[in-house]
Every structure is written in structure tokens, then in C-alpha cells.
XYZ file of C-alpha atoms in Angstrom:
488
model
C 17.467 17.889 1.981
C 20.170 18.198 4.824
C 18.071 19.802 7.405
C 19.695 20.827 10.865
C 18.823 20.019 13.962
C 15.994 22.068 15.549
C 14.188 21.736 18.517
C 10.634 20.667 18.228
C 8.426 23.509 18.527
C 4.849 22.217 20.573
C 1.956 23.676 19.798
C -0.197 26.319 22.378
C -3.435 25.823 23.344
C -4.779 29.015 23.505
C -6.960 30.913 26.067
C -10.374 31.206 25.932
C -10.677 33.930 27.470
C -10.252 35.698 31.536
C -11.330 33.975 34.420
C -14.019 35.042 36.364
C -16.496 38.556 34.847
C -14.655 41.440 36.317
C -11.705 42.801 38.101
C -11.250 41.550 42.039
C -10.111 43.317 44.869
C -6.919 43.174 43.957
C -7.419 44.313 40.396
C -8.591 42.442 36.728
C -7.811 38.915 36.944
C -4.849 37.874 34.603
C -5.578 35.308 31.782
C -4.331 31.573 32.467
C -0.803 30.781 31.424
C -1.122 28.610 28.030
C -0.876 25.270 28.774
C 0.944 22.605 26.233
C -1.004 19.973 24.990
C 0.331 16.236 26.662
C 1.719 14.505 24.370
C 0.670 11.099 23.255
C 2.101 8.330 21.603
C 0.770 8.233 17.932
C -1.216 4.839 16.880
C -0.721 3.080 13.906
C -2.989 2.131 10.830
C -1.877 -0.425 8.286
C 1.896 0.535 9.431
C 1.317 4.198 9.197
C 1.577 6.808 11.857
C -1.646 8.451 12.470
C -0.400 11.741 14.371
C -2.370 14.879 15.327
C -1.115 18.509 17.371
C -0.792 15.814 20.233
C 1.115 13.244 18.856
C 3.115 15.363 16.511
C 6.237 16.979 18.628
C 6.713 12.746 19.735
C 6.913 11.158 16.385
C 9.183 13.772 15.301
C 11.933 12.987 17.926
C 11.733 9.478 17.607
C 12.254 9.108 14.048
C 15.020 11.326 12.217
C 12.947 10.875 8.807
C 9.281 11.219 8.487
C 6.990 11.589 5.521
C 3.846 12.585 6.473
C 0.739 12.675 4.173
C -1.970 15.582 4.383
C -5.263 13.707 3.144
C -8.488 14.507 3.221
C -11.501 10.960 3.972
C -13.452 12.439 0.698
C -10.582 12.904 -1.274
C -10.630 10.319 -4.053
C -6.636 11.054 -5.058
C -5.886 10.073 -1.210
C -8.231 6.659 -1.683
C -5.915 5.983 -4.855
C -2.761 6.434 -3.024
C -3.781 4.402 0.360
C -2.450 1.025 -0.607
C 0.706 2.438 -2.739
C 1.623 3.991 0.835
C 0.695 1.486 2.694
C 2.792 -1.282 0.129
C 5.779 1.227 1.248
C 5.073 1.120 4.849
C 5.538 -1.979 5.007
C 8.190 -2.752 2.542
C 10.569 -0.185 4.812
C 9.662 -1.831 8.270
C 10.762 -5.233 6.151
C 14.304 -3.563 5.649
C 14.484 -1.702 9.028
C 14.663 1.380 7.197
C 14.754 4.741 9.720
C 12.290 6.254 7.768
C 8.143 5.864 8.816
C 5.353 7.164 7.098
C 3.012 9.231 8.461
C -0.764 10.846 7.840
C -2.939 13.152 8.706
C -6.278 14.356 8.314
C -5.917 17.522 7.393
C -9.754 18.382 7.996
C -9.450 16.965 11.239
C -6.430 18.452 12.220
C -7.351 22.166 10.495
C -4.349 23.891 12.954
C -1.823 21.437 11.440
C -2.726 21.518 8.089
C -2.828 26.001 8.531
C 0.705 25.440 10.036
C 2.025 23.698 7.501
C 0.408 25.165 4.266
C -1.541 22.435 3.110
C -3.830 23.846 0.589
C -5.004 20.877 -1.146
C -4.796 17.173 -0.439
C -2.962 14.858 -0.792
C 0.243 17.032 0.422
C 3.531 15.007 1.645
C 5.934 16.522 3.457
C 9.190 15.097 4.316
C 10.926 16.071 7.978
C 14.441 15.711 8.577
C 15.841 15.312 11.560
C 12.918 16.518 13.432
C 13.243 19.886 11.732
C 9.341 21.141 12.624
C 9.734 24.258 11.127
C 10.727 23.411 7.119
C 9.471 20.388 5.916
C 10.661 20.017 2.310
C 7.341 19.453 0.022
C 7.264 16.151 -1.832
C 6.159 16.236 -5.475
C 7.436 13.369 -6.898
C 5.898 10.253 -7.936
C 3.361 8.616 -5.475
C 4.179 4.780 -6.160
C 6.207 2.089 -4.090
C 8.903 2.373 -5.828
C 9.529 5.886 -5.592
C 8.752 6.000 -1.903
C 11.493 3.497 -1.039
C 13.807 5.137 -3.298
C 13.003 8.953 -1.579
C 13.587 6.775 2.216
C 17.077 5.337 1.037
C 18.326 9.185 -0.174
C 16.835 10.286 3.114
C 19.251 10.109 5.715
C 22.628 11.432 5.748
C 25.279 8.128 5.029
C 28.510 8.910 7.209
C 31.682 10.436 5.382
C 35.257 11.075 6.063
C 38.349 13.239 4.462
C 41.561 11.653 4.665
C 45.160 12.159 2.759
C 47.066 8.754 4.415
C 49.283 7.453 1.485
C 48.423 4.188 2.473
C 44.938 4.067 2.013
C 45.433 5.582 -1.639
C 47.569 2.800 -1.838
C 45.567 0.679 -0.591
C 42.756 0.788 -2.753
C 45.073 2.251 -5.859
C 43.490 5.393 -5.767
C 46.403 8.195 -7.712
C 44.672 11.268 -7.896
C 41.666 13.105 -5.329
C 38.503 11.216 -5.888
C 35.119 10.221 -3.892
C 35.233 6.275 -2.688
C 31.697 4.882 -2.139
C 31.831 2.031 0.183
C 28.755 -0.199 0.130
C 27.389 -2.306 3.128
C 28.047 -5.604 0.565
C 31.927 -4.979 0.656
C 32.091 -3.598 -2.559
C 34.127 -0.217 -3.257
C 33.418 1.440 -6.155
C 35.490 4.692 -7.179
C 34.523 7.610 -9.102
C 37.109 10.258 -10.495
C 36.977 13.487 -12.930
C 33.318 14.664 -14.184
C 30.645 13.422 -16.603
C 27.826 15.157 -18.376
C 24.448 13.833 -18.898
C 21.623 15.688 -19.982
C 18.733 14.408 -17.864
C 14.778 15.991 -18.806
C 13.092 17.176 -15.972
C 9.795 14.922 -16.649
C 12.439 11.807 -16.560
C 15.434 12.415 -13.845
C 13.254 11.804 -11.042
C 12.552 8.236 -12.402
C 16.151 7.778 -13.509
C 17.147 8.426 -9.518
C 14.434 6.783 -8.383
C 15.359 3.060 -10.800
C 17.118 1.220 -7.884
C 16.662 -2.593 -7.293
C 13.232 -3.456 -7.425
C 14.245 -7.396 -6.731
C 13.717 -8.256 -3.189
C 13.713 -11.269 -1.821
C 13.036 -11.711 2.116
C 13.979 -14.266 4.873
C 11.326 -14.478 7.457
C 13.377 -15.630 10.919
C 13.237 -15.455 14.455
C 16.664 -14.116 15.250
C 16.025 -15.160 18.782
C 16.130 -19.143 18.137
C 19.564 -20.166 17.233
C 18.233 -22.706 14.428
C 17.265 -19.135 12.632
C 20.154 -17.699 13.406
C 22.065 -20.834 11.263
C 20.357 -20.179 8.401
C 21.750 -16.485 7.706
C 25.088 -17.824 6.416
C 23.783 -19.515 3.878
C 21.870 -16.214 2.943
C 24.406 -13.991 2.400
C 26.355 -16.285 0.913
C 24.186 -16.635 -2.063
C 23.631 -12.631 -1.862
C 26.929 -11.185 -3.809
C 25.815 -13.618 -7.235
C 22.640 -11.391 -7.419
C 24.556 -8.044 -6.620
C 22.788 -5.328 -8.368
C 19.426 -7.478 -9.630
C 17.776 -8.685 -5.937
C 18.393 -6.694 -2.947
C 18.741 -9.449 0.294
C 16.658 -8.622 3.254
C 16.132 -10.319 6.543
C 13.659 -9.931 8.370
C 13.092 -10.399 11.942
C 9.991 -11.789 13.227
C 11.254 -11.101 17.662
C 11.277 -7.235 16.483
C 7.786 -6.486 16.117
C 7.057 -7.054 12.714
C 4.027 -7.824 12.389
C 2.163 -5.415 10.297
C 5.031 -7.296 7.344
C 4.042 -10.783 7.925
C -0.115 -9.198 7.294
C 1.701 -7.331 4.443
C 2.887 -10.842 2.869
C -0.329 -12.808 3.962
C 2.327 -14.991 6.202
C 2.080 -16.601 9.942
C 4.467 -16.229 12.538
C 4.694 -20.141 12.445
C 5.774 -20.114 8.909
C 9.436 -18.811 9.608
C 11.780 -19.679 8.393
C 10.616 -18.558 5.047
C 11.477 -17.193 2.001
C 9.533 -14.643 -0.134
C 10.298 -12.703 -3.587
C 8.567 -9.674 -4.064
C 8.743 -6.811 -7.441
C 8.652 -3.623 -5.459
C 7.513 -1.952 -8.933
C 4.323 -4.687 -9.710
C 4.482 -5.825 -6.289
C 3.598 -9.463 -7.292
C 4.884 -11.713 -4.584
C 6.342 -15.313 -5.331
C 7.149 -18.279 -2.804
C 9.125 -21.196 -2.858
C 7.075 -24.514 -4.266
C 8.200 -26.269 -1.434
C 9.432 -25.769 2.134
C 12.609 -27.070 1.868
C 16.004 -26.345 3.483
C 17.552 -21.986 3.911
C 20.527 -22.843 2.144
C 22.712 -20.997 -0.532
C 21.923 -23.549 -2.902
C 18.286 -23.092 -2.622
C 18.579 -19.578 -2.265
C 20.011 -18.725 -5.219
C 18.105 -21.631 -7.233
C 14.742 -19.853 -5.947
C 16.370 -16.622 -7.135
C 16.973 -17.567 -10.304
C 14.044 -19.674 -11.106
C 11.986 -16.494 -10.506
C 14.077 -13.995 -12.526
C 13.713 -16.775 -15.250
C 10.108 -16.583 -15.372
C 9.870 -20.006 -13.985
C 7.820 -19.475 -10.645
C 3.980 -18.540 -10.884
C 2.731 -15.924 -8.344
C 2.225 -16.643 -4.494
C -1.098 -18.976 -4.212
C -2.418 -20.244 -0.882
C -3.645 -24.088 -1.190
C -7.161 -24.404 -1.320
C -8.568 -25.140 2.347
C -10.840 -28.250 2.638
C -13.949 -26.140 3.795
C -13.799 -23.218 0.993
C -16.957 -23.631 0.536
C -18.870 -24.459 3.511
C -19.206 -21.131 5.079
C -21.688 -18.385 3.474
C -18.705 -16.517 2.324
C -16.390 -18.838 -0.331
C -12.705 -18.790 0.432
C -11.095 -18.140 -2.502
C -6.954 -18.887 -3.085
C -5.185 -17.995 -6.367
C -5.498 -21.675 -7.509
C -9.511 -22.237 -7.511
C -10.320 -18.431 -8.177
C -10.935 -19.321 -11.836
C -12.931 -22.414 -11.474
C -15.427 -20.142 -9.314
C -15.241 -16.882 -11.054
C -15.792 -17.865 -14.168
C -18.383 -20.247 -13.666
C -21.029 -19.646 -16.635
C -23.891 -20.695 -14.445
C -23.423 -18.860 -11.236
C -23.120 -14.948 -10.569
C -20.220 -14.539 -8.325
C -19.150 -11.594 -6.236
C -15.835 -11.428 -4.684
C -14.055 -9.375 -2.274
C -10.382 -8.933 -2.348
C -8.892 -7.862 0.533
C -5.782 -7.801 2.925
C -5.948 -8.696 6.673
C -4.046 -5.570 7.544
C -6.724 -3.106 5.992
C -8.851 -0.982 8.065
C -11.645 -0.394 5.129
C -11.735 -4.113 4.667
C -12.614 -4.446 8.510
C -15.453 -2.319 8.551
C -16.850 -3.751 5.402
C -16.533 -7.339 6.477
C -19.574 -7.390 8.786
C -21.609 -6.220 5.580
C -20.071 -8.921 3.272
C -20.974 -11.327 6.133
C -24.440 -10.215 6.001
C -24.973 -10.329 2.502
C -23.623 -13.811 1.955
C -26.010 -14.947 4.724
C -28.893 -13.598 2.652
C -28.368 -15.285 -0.867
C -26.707 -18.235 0.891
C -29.918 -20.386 -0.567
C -29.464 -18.702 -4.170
C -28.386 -21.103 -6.380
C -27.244 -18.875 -9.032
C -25.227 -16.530 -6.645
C -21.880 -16.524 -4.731
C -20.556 -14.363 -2.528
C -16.444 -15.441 -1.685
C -13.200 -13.505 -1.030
C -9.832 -13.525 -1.713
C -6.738 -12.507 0.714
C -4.754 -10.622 -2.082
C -1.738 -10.164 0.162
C -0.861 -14.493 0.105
C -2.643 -15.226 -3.236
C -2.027 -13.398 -6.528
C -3.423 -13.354 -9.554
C -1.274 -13.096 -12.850
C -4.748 -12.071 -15.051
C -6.278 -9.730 -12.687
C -3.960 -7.957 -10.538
C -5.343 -6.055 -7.273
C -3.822 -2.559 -6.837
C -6.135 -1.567 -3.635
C -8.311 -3.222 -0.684
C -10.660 -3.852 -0.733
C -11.601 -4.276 -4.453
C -14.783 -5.582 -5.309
C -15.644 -7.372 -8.577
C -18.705 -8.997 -10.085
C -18.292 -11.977 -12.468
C -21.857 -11.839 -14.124
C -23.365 -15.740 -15.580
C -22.971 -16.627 -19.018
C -20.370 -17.283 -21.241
C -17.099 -15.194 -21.978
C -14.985 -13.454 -18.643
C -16.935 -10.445 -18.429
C -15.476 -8.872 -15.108
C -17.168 -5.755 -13.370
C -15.591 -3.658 -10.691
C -17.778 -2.315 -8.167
C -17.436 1.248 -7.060
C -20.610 2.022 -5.170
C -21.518 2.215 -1.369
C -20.274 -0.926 0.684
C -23.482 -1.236 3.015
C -25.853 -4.537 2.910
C -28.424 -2.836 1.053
C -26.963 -1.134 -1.948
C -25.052 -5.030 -2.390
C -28.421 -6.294 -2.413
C -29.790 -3.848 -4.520
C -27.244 -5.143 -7.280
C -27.832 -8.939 -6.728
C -31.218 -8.154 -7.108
C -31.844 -5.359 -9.934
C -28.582 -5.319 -11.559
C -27.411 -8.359 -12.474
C -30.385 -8.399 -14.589
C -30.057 -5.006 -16.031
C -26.469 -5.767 -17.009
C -27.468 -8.432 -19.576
C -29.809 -6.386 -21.029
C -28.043 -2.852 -21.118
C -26.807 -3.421 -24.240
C -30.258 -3.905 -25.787
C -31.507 -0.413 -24.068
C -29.089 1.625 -25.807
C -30.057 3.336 -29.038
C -27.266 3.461 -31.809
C -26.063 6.788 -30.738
C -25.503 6.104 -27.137
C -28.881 7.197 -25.544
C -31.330 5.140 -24.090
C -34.544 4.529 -25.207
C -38.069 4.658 -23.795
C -37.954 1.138 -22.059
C -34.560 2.357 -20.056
C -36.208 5.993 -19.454
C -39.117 4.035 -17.622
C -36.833 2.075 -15.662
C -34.965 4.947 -14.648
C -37.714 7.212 -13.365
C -39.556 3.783 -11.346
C -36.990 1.513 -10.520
C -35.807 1.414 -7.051
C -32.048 0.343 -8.263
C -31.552 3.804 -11.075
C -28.492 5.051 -9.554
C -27.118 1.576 -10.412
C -28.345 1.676 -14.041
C -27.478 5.234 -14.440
C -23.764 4.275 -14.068
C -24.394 1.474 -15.653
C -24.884 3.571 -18.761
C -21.946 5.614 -18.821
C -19.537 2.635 -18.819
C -21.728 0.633 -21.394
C -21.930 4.171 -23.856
C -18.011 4.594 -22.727
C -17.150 1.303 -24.757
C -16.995 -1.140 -21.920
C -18.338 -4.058 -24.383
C -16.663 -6.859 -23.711
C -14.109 -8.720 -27.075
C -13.083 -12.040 -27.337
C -11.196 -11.725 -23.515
C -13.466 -10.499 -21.825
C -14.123 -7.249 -20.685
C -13.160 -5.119 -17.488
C -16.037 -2.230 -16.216
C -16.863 -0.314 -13.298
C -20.251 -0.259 -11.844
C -20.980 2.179 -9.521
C -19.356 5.760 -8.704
C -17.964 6.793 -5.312
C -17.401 10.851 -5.900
């Protein structure tokens, strides 16, 4: 992947044809030099660089590594990975990395996505060095993990040749060998050759197996009380060497897209914050004590011992006095599982466009049943409040927690618009107690569903509702998890 340098290549507009209908005095009239498109600088979404032919040629000189994904709106592969590149987005601008993700929509952008051979979405392509011309195609596993792992192998790391006796004295080094000096002070030397057979369905993940441990300081670097605290940091960093990587990050360097990210204010700092890179559950100190190496490392290992429950925002005194509940990690069960109410809940994260747009709907539709007794509309910030029984892999995620007794937990897929959320509230909350009664032994429905399905305004809900019932969704003695809806 060691690209050279290339100049960027900008793209032509071409002509649309000769000016004027037919040759002047002095002759046919010559067609307009091609003009090069101005060049913008690209905006970001959720801490990814939206880029186009105009924004292009910029992003690749500014940043020596860029992976940029092809993806297509109606593409439901691109809707899966979303929040698994937007986790790594975020996650790199945490450690400074100088790699950025990138998109582009290649239906949009139909000369970009012809230039680059993007036959079917999503494609990733990796630039080095702002080499426009071969991109290297990325195959590889689309998770958070992997992502940071391809960003660290990205850039070159500086080398040098050297035959000084005292250095191979130095570091008691007898024979020609490769030295690897890590940023922690560590040296590590490796001599002679060793075999291993890797498979190629496992090497990638055996490369890709770095330290999934993070734990992050939250400072502002320019305030010298900060600045104290980053002694005691590292000094507590070299007994975790190899399980928690130690990052720092810097709330004066425009960071804010990570503080969203970990559901944290810029008034919080100085913090501390564990994340899994691999589960991506998030874990915070139980109190907001002292940044020192003692409570560093007893944070540390308190979570690697199990010993720490998942990041949970305290419950604020008005949760419940505004159409739409606030939910936190530490009342979500209370509510959700409330045998006499039917509660609806939106997950989200503050940094997600699709959440945005939704939230005028969810507003709407809370303001409506606000005088049902029986129904609740809430949601949840899943980027400050986690949830050890139901973890929340993209934004936003909707789930309905029908009335009655056991956890019987729904996921909504359909339309997010006012009326197709009414159109459940209303039609299907009724139809999913009784869908198991409409079934015939074999799977198909029977004449009472067939009726409902060619007059009732809500089919398309029961329709779906079908296929997960006759799928097996029924629910054992924990509950049951189903999806109600479809979004092709």
C-alpha cells in the first residue's frame, strides 16, 4: 500500500458545445477552453467527509490517507455500515489519527463513481498520499475494529539503516536484525525467520486483533489545570501496556463531533471514559473524582475486572414531563417493561443526521397520544447511556415494548413519518396480541386474517407482521426480539 506521490489530477468540465450557430467573419468560432471546476472545501456528516468532483482534488491534499466509501441512499448494506463507520470516525479523530473517512454518493456523483470503477455499493477505496489515480480497493471487514486497525497500517512509520557499533551495543543487538521502537519507550527486537501458516478467511482478523481497550482523557490542553493532570496519565499507562491503549484527547482542537460520539459536554472535562472498540460499550468513572495515577489505573482495572456497569446518565428530574419521556440507562427498564403501558422508544445519538430529520416526527407523534394512558412515546441518547441487555448497533433504532406480561421487544423497520407511527399505535398494537391466534398450524393465516388484510387500512403492517410471527419470532421465557416492518 506504499503509493507515491502524484499530483492530483482535477476533473474537466466539458463543453457543451460551439458558441454562437455558424462560422463569423473571421471563420467557425472555436469551442471554449474547458474550465476546472472551483474547488470547495468538503462538509462533514457525523465526522465523515462528504466530497463530490468539487471537493475531491482538496480533501486529497490535505489528508495523506483517505478511505472513501461509494454508497448508494437505497442501499440497505450502506444503512448497515453507517454507524460502524461513523463509530470509526470518530474513534480516529479521538486519537488524532492522519487518516479521515470519507463518502460518496455514488448515484449522485455518477462521473466519480465511472472514474473510479464502482460497480456496486458499498465500495471503499483507500488513497495514499493523495495518489488520485490508484486507489487500492478495500475488501476487508467493515467493523470498528478493523477500520482502526487498516488507519494504524496506513501511513508509512519512519525508518533508518545504520551499522554504528555502538548502537548494537547499545541495545545488545550481535547479529543484522529489524528494531521496532514504539512511541511508549519500549524496543522490541526481532531476528532470523518464523513460519506460520495463516488461512486466508482468518489472517485478516489475526492483523487486524490490536488493542481494543481504550480508555480516554477528555482535557482542555489550553488551561494549565488540564495540562497537570497528564502526568499522572501516563504514568499509570506502561502497567496496562498491551491490554488499554491511553489516549488524550483535546477538547481546544476541535473535537467536537467525539464529545457527541461519547454523549459528553465540553464542561465535563476533565474526564475519563473506557470504551471496547470491538462491542463499543462505553464505561465511566462512578464518581468525579481526582485525574490521578492512582485513580487511573484503579478505574482501569475495575473495568477489565468486570466490576463497572455500562455508561448511564442520571435520571433528570423532568423525564417525564415533556410529551417525549427521557429515558437514561438506569430507568429504561422501569418504563419499558411496564406491563400496563405500550411504550415506544427511540434510540438515538445527537451526532446523527437520520435521527435529526426524524425527530420532528417523533415530536409529533408524542404530542398526539400524549392523553393515552396506555401509551408512551420516550427516547434514549445511546451514545451516554448503554444498555447491557439490549445493545444498540445503529441510530436511530426504534423498538416497541408491547403491554402485558413477559419482555416481548419489537424492532421497528418501517417508514419514520407521523402517520405510518400512528398507524401502528393504532392498528398494530392490537394485531400483535392476536397474531398468534390468526395463524393456522402450518403457518398460513386463516379467513379472519385474510379479511383483515384485504380491508384494513394498517395490512402492510400485518403482512410483515406475519413473516416474523411464521419465522419463529414467539417469544420463551426471556422474552422475545422481532422486527416489524420492512424498509427494502
Amino acid at each position: 500500500m506504499d503509493g507515491q506521490l502524484l499530483p492530483v489530477l482535477l476533473l474537466l468540465l466539458g463543453a457543451s458545445g460551439l458558441w454562437g450557430q455558424g462560422p463569423g467573419p473571421e471563420g467557425p468560432l472555436e469551442e471554449p477552453p474547458e474550465e476546472e471546476p472551483p474547488e470547495e472545501e468538503p462538509p462533514e456528516e457525523d465526522g465523515i467527509l462528504v466530497l463530490s468532483r468539487q471537493t475531491l482534488g482538496l480533501a486529497l491534499r490535505e489528508h495523506p490517507a483517505l478511505l472513501v466509501e461509494f454508497y448508494a441512499p437505497w442501499c440497505g448494506h450502506c444503512k448497515a455500515l453507517a454507524p460502524e463507520y461513523s463509530k470509526a470516525a470518530a474513534l480516529l479523530a479521538a486519537e488524532s489519527a492522519k487518516v479521515r473517512l470519507a463518502k460518496v454518493d455514488g448515484p449522485a456523483e455518477p462521473e466519480l463513481a465511472e472514474e473510479f470503477a464502482v460497480t456496486k455499493y458499498p465500495t471503499l477505496k483507500f488513497f495514499l498520499d493523495g495518489n488520485h489515480r490508484h486507489p487500492e480497493e478495500y475488501t476487508g471487514d467493515k467493523d470498528v475494529a478493523t477500520f482502526l486497525a487498516l488507519a494504524q497500517d496506513a501511513l508509512d512509520m519512519s525508518f533508518g539503516l545504520t551499522n554504528q557499533p555502538q548502537l548494537f551495543q547499545k541495545f545488545g543487538l550481535t547479529k543484522d536484525t529489524v528494531v521496532l521502537f514504539k512511541k511508549v519507550g519500549q524496543a522490541q527486537s526481532q531476528g532470523g525467520t518464523h513460519e506460520r501458516h495463516l488461512p486466508p478467511q482468518t489472517s485478516r482478523k489475526i492483523f487486524a486483533a490490536r488493542i481494543l481497550n481504550h480508555l480516554l482523557l477528555f482535557v482542555n490542553q489550553t488551561l494549565a489545570s488540564h495540562r497537570e493532570l497528564l502526568a499522572g496519565f501516563r504514568e499509570a499507562a506502561p502497567s496496562f501496556r498491551g491490554q488499554v491503549l491511553f489516549v488524550v484527547v483535546d477538547l481546544g482542537a476541535s473535537n467536537d463531533h467525539v464529545l457527541q460520539y461519547f454523549g459528553l459536554k465540553a464542561e465535563e472535562a476533565p474526564t475519563l471514559r473506557f470504551i471496547n472498540i470491538e462491542t463499543t460499550k462505553k464505561y465511566m468513572p462512578a464518581d468525579r473524582g481526582p485525574v490521578t495515577a492512582t485513580s487511573v489505573a484503579a478505574f482501569c482495572h475495575a473495568v477489565l475486572g468486570g466490576e463497572v456497569k455500562v455508561c448511564s446518565r442520571r435520571s433528570p428530574p423532568d423525564w417525564d414531563q415533556r410529551p417525549v419521556k427521557t429515558l437514561v440507562g438506569k430507568n429504561f427498564e422501569q418504563v419499558a417493561f411496564d406491563e400496563t403501558k405500550n411504550v415506544f422508544i427511540k434510540f438515538y445519538a445527537p451526532w446523527c443526521t437520520h435521527c435529526k430529520e426524524m425527530a420532528p416526527a417523533w415530536e409529533a407523534l408524542a404530542e398526539k397520544y400524549r392523553d393515552h394512558e396506555d401509551i408512551v412515546i420516550a427516547e434514549l441518547d445511546a451514545t451516554a447511556n448503554e444498555l447491557e441487555a439490549l445493545p444498540v448497533h445503529s441510530f436511530p433504532t426504534l423498538t416497541y415494548f408491547p403491554a402485558g406480561p413477559g419482555r416481548k421487544v419489537i424492532e421497528y423497520k418501517g417508514t419514520r413519518d407521523l402517520d405510518t407511527f400512528s398507524k401502528l399505535l393504532d392498528s398494530g398494537v392490537h394485531l400483535l396480541h392476536l397474531a398468534d391466534d390468526l395463524l393456522l398450524e402450518d403457518g398460513q393465516h386463516g379467513p379472519v386474517l385474510t379479511h383483515l388484510l384485504e380491508h384494513h387500512a394498517a395490512f402492510e403492517l400485518v403482512a410483515h407482521l406475519l413473516e416474523v410471527v411464521s419465522a419463529g419470532g414467539r417469544g420463551g421465557e426471556g422474552g422475545s426480539v422481532r422486527q416489524f416492518g420492512g424498509r427494502p
